[in-house]
Short mmCIF file of C-alpha atoms in Angstrom, two decimals:
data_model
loop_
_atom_site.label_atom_id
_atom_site.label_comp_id
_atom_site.label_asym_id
_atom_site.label_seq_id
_atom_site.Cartn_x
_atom_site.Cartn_y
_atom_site.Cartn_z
CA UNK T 523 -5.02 -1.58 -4.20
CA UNK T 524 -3.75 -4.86 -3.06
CA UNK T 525 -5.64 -7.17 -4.55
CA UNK T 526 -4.27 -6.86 -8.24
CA UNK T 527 -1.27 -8.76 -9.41
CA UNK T 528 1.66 -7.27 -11.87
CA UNK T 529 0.30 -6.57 -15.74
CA UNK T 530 -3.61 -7.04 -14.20
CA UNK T 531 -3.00 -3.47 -11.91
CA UNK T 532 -4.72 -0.83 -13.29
CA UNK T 533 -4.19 2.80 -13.13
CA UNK T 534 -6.29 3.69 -10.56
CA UNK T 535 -5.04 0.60 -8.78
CA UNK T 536 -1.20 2.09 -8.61
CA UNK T 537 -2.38 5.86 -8.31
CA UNK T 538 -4.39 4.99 -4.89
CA UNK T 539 -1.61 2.53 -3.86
CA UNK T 540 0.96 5.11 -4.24
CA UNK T 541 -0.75 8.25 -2.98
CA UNK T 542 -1.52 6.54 0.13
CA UNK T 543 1.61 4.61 0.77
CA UNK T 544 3.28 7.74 -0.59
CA UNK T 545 1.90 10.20 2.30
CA UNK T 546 3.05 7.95 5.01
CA UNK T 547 6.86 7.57 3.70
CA UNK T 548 6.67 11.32 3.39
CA UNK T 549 5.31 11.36 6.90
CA UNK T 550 7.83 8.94 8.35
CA UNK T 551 11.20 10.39 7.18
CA UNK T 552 10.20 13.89 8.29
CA UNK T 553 9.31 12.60 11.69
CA UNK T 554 12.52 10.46 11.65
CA UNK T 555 14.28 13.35 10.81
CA UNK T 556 12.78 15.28 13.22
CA UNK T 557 13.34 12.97 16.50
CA UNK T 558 16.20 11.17 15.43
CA UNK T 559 18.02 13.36 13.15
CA UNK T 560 17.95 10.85 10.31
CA UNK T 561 16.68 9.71 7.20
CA UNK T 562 14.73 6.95 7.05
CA UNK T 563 12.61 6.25 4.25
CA UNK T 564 15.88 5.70 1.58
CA UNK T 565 19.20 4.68 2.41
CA UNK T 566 20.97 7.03 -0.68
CA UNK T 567 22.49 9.73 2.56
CA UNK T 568 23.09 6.86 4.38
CA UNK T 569 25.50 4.78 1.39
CA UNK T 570 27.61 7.98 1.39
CA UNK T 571 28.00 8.08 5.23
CA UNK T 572 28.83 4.62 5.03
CA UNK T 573 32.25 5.44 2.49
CA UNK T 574 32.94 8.15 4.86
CA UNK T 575 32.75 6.35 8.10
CA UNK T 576 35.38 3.38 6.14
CA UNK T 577 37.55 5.96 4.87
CA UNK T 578 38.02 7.65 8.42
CA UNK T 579 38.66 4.28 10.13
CA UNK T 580 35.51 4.35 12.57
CA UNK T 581 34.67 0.68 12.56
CA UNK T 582 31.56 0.86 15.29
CA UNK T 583 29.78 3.55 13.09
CA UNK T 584 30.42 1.15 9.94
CA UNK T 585 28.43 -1.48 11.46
CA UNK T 586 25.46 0.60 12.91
CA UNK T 587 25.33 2.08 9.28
CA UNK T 588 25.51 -1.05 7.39
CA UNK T 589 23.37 -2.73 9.60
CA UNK T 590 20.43 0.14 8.29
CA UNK T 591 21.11 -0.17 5.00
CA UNK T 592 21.17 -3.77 5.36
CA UNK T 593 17.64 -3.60 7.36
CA UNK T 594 15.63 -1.55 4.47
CA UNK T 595 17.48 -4.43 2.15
CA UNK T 596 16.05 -7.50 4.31
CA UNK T 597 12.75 -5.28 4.59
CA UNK T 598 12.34 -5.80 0.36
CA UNK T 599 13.80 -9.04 0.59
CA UNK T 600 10.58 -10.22 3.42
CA UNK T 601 8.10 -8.29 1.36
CA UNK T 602 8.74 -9.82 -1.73
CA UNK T 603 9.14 -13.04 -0.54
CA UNK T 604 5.74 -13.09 1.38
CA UNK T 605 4.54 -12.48 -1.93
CA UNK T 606 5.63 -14.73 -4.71
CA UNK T 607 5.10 -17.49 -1.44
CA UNK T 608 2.05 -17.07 -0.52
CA UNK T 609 0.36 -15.32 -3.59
CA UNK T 610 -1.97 -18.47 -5.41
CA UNK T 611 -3.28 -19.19 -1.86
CA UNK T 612 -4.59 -15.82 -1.16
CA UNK T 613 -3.37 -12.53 -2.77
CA UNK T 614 -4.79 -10.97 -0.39
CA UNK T 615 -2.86 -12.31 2.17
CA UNK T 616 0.14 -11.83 0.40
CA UNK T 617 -0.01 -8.60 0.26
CA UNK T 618 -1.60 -6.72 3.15
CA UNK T 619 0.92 -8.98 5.43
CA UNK T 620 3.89 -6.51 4.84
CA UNK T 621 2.07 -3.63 5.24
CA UNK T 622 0.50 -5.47 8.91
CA UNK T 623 4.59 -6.39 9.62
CA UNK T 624 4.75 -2.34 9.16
CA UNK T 625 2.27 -1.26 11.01
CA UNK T 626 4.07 -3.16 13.68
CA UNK T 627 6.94 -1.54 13.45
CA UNK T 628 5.30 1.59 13.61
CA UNK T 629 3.41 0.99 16.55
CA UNK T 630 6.34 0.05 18.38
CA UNK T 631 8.02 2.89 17.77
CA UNK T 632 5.37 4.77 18.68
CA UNK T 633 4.83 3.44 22.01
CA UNK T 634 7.98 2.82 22.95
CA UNK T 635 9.25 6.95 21.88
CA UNK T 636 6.16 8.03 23.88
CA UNK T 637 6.37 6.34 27.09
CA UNK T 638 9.62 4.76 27.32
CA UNK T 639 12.39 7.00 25.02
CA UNK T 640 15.35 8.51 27.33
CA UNK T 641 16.85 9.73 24.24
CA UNK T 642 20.16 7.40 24.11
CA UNK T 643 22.26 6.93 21.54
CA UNK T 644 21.01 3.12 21.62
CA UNK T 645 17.72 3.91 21.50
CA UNK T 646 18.32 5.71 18.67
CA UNK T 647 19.97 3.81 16.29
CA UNK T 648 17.36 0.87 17.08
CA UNK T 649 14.46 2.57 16.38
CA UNK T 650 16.11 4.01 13.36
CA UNK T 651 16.99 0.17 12.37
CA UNK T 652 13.32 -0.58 12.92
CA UNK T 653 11.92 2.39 11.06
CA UNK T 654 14.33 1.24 7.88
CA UNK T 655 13.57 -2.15 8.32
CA UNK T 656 9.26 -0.83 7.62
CA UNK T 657 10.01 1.41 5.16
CA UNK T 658 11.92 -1.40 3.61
CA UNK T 659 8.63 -3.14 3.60
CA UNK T 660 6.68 -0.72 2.06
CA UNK T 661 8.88 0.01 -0.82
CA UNK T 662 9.50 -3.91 -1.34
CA UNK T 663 5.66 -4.31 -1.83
CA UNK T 664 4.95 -1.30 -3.49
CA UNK T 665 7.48 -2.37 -6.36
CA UNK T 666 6.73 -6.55 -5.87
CA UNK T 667 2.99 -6.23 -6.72
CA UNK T 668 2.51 -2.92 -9.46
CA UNK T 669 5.73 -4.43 -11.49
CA UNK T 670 7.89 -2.12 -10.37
CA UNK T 671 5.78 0.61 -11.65
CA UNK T 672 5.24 2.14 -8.24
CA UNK T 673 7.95 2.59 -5.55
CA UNK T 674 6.92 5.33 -2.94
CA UNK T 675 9.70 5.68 -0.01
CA UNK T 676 12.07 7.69 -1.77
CA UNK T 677 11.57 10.70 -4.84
CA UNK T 678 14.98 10.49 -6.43
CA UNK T 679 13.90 8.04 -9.35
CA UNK T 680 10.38 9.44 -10.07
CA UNK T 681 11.79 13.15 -10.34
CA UNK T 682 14.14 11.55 -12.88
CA UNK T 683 11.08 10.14 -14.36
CA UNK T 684 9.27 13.05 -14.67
CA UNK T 685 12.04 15.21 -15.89
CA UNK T 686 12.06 12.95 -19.37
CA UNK T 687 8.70 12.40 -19.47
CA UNK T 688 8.25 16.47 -19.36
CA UNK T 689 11.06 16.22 -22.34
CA UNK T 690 9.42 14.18 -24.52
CA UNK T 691 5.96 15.75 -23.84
CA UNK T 692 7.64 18.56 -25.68
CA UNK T 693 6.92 16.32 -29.34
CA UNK T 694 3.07 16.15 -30.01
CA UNK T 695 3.21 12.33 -30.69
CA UNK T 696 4.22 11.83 -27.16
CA UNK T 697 1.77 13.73 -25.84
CA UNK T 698 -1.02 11.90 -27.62
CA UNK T 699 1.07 8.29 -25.80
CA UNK T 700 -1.99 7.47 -23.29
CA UNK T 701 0.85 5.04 -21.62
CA UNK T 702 3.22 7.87 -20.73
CA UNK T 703 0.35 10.20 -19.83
CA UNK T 704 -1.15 7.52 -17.72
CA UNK T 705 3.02 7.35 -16.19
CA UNK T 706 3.21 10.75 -15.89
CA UNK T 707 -0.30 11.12 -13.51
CA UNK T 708 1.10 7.98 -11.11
CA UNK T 709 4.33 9.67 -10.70
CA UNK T 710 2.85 13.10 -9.78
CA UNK T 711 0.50 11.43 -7.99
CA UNK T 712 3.22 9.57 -5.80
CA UNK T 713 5.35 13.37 -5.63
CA UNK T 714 2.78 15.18 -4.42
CA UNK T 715 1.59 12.99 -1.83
CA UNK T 716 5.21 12.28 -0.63
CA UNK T 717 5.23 16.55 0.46
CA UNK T 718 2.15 16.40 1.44
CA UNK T 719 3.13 13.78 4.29
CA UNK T 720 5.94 15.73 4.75
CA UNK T 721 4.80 18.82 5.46
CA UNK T 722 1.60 17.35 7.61
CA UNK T 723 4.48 15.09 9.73
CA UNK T 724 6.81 18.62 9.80
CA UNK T 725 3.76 20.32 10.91
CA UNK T 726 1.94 18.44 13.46
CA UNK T 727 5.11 16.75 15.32
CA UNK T 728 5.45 19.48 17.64
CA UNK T 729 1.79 18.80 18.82
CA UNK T 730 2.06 14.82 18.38
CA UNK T 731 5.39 14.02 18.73
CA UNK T 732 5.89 9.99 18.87
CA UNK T 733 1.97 10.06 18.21
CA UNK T 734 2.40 10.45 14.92
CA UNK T 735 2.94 7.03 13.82
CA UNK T 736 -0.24 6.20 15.49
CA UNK T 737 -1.78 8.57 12.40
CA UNK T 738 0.74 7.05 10.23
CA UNK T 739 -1.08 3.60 11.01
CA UNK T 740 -4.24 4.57 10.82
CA UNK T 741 -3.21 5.47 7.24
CA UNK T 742 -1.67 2.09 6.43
CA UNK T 743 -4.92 0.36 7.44
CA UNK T 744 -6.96 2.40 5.36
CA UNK T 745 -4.67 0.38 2.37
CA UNK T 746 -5.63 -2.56 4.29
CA UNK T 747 -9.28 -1.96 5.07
CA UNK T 748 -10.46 -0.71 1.66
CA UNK T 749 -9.76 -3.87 -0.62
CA UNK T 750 -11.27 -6.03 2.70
CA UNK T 751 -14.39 -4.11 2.31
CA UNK T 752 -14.03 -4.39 -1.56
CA UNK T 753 -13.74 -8.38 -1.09
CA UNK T 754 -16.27 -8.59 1.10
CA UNK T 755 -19.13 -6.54 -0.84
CA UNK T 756 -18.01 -8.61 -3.86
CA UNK T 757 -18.33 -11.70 -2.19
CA UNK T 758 -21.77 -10.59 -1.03
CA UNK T 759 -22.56 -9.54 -4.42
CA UNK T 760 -21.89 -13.04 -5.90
CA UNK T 761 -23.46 -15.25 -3.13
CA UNK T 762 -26.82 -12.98 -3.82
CA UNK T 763 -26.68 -13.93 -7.48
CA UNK T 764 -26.23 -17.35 -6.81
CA UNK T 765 -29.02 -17.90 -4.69
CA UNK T 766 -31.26 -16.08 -7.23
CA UNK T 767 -29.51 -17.83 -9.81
CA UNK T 768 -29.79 -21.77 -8.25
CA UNK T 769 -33.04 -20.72 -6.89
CA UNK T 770 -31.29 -21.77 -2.99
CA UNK T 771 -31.96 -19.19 -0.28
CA UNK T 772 -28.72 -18.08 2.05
CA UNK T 773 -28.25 -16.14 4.80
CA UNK T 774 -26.54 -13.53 2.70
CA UNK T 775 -29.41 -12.97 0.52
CA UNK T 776 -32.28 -13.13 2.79
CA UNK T 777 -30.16 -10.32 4.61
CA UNK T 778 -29.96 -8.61 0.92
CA UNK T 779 -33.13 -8.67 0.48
CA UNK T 780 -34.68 -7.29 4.06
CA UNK T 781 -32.19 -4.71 3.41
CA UNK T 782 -33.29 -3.65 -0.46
CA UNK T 783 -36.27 -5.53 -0.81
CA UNK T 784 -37.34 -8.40 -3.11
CA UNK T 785 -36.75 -7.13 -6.43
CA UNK T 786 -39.77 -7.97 -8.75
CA UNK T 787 -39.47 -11.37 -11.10
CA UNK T 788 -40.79 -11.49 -13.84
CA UNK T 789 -42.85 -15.00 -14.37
CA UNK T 790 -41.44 -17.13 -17.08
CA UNK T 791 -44.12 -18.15 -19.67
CA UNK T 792 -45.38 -21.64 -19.39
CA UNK T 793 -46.42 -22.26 -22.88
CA UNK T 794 -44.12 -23.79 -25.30
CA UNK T 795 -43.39 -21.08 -28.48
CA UNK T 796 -44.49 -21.99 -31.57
CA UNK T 797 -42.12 -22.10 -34.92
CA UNK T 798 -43.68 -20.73 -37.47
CA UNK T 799 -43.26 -23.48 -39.84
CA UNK T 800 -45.45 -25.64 -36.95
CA UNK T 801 -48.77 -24.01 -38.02
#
């Protein structure tokens, strides 16, 4: 999910990216909602309460407003640059450290609603601003590494998507495209898992409360922990084959081996072949 650069992503690659990172923006901006009374995986409500805040005069709310939107802005702006930054030394690195700088976040808030919240308006708008700030993060890196093919905090764009892709899957030569079939699946994908965080976050706050971005978490380092264990078995894989390979015993495959057994090798054959024309 995070390993994959741009144009090398495949489908699978996006669809688990998005699903995943998908359910926990769904899961956030319910909760948000829920505690806090506000939006926080977009900043779309929060451009129009901006307007109306300058047209009525009321300065203070201005600047608590476009500090947020500001916040989910510097949120893409860290992801990304993490990314193009760091991204030749490790890729890895590069792109599992926003979703760690979210998980943060999250945590925070978290700990901070559960044991130290007196529900003030400060406290409010701060953990709002941090909550912003993450899914800021998320949708920066989502969009920075899949090419802009995947963005997962907000649905307004992908139901746009799928409205004209469900028009021009109407014509039989578009329905035979196995690019916009492959764009229609990712999208869905992304929708569906959006409610479904939703509707677990609307569902379980009122047993959870603030310890749902604890579960949140535990999603986000699922995103984190699969391509570690995917690097790691690969990098097993390929120090195995180069001992067997170079003929020079490791650690890794002597523990390979104890583990599975030493496979059967064949003996090479010592005498030279004969051409035919050598007879």
């Amino acid at each position: 999910m995070l390993r994959n650069y741009s144009n090398s992503r495949t489908l699978g690659d996006n669809i688990r990216l998005g699903t995943l990172t998908a359910f926990t923006a769904g899961t956030i901006n319910i909760a948000s909602l829920l505690i806090f009374l506000s939006f926080t995986s977009n900043v779309t409500g929060h451009y129009a309460i901006l307007a109306a805040e300058i047209s009525k005069g009321n300065w203070s709310q201005v600047a608590v407003v476009g500090g947020w939107i500001f916040l989910f802005f510097l949120g893409g702006f860290v992801s990304n640059f993490i990314v193009i930054n760091f991204n030749k030394k490790s890729k890895y690195f590069a792109h599992s450290m926003p979703i760690v700088l979210e998980i943060l976040c999250l945590l925070f808030v978290g700990i901070y609603g559960q044991f130290f919240y007196r529900r003030t308006l400060e406290e409010t708008e701060f953990l709002v601003s941090l909550m912003l700030f993450a899914t800021g993060l998320q949708n920066g890196l989502t969009a920075s590494i899949s090419n802009f093919s995947v963005k997962t905090t907000h649905l307004t764009g992908t139901t746009t998507d799928l409205g004209i892709l469900a028009s021009m899957f109407t014509q039989k030569k578009f329905r035979k495209n196995g690019e916009l079939i492959a764009r229609a699946k990712l999208l869905t994908s992304i929708m569906f898992a959006y409610v479904l965080g939703a509707v677990f976050s609307g569902l379980t706050y009122y047993y959870l409360e603030f310890r749902v971005f604890y579960v949140i978490s535990l999603c986000l380092l699922v995103v984190i922990g699969y391509d570690m264990y995917k690097i790691h078995i690969r990098h097993f894989k390929t120090q195995y084959r180069y001992s067997k390979i170079y003929r020079k015993p490791n650690l890794v495959a002597y523990l390979y081996d104890k583990i599975h057994g030493i496979p059967e090798i064949k003996e090479k054959r010592q005498e030279k072949r004969k051409l035919v024309f050598e007879d």
